[in-house]
Structure formats: C-alpha cells, structure tokens
mmCIF file of C-alpha atoms in Angstrom:
data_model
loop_
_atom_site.group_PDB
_atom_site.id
_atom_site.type_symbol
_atom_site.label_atom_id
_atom_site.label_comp_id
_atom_site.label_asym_id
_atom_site.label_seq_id
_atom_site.Cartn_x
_atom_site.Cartn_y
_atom_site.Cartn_z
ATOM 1 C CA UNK G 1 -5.152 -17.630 4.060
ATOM 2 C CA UNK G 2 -4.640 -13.588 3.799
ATOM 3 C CA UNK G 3 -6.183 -12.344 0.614
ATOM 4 C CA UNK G 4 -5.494 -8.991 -0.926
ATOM 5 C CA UNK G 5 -7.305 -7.421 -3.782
ATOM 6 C CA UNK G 6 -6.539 -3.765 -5.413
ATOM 7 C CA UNK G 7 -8.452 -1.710 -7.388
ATOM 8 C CA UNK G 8 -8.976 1.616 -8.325
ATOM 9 C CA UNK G 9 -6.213 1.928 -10.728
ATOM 10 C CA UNK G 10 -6.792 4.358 -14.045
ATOM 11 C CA UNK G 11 -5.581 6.688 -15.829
ATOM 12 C CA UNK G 12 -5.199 10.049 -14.859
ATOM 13 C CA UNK G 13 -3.993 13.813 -15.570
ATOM 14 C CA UNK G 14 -1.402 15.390 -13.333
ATOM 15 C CA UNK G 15 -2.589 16.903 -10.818
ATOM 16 C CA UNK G 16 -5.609 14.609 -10.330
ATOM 17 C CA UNK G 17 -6.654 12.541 -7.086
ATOM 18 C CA UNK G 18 -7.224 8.617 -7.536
ATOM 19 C CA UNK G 19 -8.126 6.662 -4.690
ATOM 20 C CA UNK G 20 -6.861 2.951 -4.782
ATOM 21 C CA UNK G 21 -8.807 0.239 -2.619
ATOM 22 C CA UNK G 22 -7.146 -2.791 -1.002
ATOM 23 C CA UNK G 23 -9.410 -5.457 0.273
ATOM 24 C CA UNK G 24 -8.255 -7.922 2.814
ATOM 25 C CA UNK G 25 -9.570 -10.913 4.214
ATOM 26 C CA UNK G 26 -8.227 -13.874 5.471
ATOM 27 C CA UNK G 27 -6.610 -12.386 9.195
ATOM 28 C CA UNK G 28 -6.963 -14.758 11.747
ATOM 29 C CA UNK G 29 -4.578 -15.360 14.274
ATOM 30 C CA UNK G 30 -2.839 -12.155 14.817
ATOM 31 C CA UNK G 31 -3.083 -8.390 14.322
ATOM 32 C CA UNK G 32 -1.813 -7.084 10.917
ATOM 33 C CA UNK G 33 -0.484 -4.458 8.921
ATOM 34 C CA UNK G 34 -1.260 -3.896 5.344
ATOM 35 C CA UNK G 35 1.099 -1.970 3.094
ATOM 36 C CA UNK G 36 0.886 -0.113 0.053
ATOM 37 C CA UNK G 37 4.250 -0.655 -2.669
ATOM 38 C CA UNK G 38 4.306 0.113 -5.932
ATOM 39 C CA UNK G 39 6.611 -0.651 -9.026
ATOM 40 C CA UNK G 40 7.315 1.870 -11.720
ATOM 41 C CA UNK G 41 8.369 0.945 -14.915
ATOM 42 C CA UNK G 42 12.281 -0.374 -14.913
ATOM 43 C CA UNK G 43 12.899 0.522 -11.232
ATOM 44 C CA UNK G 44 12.791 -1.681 -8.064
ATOM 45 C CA UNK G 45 9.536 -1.784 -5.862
ATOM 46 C CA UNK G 46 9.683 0.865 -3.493
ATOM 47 C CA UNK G 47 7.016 1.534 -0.070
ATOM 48 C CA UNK G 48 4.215 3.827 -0.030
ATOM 49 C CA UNK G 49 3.164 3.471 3.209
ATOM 50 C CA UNK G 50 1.135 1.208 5.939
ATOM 51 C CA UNK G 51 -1.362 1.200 8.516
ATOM 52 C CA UNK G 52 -1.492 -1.102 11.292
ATOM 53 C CA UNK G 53 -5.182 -2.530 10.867
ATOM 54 C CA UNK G 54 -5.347 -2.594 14.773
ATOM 55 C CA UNK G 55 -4.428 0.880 15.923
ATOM 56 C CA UNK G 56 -4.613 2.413 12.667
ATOM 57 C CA UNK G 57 -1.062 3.782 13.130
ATOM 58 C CA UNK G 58 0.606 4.914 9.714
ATOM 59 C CA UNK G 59 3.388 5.186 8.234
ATOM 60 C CA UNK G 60 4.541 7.432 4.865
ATOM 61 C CA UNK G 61 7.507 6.769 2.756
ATOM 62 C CA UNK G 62 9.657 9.703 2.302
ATOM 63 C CA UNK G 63 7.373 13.076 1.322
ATOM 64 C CA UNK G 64 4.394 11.003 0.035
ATOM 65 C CA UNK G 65 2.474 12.060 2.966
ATOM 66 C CA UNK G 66 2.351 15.261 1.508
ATOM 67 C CA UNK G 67 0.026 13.949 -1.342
ATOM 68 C CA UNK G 68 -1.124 10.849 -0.166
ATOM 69 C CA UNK G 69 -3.449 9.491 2.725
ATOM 70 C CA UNK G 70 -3.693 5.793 3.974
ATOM 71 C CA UNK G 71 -6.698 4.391 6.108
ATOM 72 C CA UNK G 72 -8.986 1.686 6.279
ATOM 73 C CA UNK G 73 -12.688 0.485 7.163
ATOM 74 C CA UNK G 74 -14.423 -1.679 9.587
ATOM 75 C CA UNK G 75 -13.890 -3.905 6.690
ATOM 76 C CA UNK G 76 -10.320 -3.946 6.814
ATOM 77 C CA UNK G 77 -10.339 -2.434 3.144
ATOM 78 C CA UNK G 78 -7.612 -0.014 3.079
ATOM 79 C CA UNK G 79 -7.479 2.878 0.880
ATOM 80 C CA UNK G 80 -5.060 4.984 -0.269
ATOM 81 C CA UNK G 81 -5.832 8.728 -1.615
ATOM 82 C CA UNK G 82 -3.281 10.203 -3.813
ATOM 83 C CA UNK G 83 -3.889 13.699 -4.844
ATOM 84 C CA UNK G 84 -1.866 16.235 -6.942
ATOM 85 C CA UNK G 85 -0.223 13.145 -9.403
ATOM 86 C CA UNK G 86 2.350 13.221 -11.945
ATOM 87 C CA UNK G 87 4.161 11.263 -13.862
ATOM 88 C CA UNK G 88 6.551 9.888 -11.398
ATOM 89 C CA UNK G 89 3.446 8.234 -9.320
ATOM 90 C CA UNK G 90 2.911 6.258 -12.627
ATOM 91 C CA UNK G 91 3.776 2.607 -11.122
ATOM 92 C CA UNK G 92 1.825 -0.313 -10.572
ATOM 93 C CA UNK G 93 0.360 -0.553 -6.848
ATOM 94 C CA UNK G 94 0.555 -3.200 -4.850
ATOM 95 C CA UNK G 95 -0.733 -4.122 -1.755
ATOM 96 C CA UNK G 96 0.639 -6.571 1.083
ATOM 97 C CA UNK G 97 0.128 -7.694 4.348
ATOM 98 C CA UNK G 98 2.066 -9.132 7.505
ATOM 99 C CA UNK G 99 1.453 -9.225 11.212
ATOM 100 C CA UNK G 100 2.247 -6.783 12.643
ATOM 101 C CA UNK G 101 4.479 -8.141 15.468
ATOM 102 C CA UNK G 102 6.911 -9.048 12.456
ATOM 103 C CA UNK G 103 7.846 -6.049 11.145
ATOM 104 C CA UNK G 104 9.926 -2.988 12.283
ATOM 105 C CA UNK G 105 8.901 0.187 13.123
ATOM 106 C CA UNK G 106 9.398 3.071 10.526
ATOM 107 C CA UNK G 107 10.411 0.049 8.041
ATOM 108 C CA UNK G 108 8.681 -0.672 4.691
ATOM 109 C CA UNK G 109 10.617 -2.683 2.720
ATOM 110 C CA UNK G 110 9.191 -5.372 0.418
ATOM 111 C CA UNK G 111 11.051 -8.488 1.650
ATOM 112 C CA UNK G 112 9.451 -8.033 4.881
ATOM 113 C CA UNK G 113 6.030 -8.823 3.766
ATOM 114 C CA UNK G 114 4.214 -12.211 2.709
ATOM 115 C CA UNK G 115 1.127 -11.936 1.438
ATOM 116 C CA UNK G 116 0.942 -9.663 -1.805
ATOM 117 C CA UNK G 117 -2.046 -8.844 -3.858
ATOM 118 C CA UNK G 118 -1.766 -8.566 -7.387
ATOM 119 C CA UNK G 119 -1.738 -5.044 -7.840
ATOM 120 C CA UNK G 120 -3.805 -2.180 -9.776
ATOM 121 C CA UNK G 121 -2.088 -0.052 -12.483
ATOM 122 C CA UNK G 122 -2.046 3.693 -12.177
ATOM 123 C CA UNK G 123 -0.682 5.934 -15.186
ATOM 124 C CA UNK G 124 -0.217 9.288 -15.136
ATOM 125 C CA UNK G 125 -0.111 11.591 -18.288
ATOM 126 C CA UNK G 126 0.954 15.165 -18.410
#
C-alpha cells in the first residue's frame, strides 16, 4: 500500500522560502511518480508539479518553476522548495502518487492520481 506523508507546512512572510517534505513508501510493483497539489481556500485543487521517482524527470505547473524546485532522495522523500511566497501560495499541500506508466506527459491533474497524503498547511502573510 503507497503511503504519503507531508510536512513542512508553517507560516510564513512573503517573500520567504519553506521547504515541504513528502515521504513515500509503499512502491512495489512499478515505477512511480509523486506529485505535489495544493488547495487554496474556496478554489479547486490545482498541480504544482511532479517528479518521476525513477528518472527524476519534472514537471512545473504554469510559472511555478520560477519559485519553486521539486526533487527527491534515495529515500524517495520528495521535497519541494518554494522561495519568494505570497499570499496566493497560501493553500494546503498535498502530495500524491501514481505509476508512472498511468499518467500523461505534461499532465497534472488531480483525478489522475490515487494515492493522496493528507496534506501540510502553508499560510502566507504579507
């Protein structure tokens, strides 16, 4: 069974860095990627990004990679560095997982992922 637990949530300035921590266990069978979502208050869950825990490939929603960094360990904890916040990065952050041979390319959408962890709250005040 994939498990996925986030932490590193807080709360934080604009224009501060947080680094949020997804650890994942539980991949067996086939190669995955893990995903980072998050869901701001009153709006639908939107992608972050991914990383294919194989080849390490990534993947950044929109400009995000302008501020924000995925990767992972040997572990297969992934992190996700967000520098430069403000107030629209205030969301809670979830992580998920699904193998990789499922999903599409340049996708990130939440309904194609199936394992979800239970997410880490990040707040950011001006």
């Amino acid at each position: 069974e994939v498990r996925l637990v986030e932490s590193g949530g807080d709360s934080v300035q604009a224009g501060g860095s947080l680094t949020l921590s997804c650890a994942a266990s539980g991949f067996t069978e086939y190669d995955y990627t893990v995903a980072w979502f998050r869901q701001a208050p009153g709006k639908e869950r939107e992608g972050v990004s991914y990383i294919d825990l194989s080849d390490g490939a990534t993947y950044y929603a929109g400009s995000l990679e302008d501020r924000f960094t995925i990767s992972k360990d040997a572990k297969n904890t992934v992190y996700l560095q967000m520098n430069n916040l403000n107030s629209e990065d205030t969301a809670v952050y979830y992580c998920a997982a699904q193998p990789t041979y499922r999903l599409r390319e340049g996708i990130l959408i939440p309904r194609d992922f199936r394992s979800w962890g239970r997410g880490t709250r990040v707040t950011v005040s001006s």
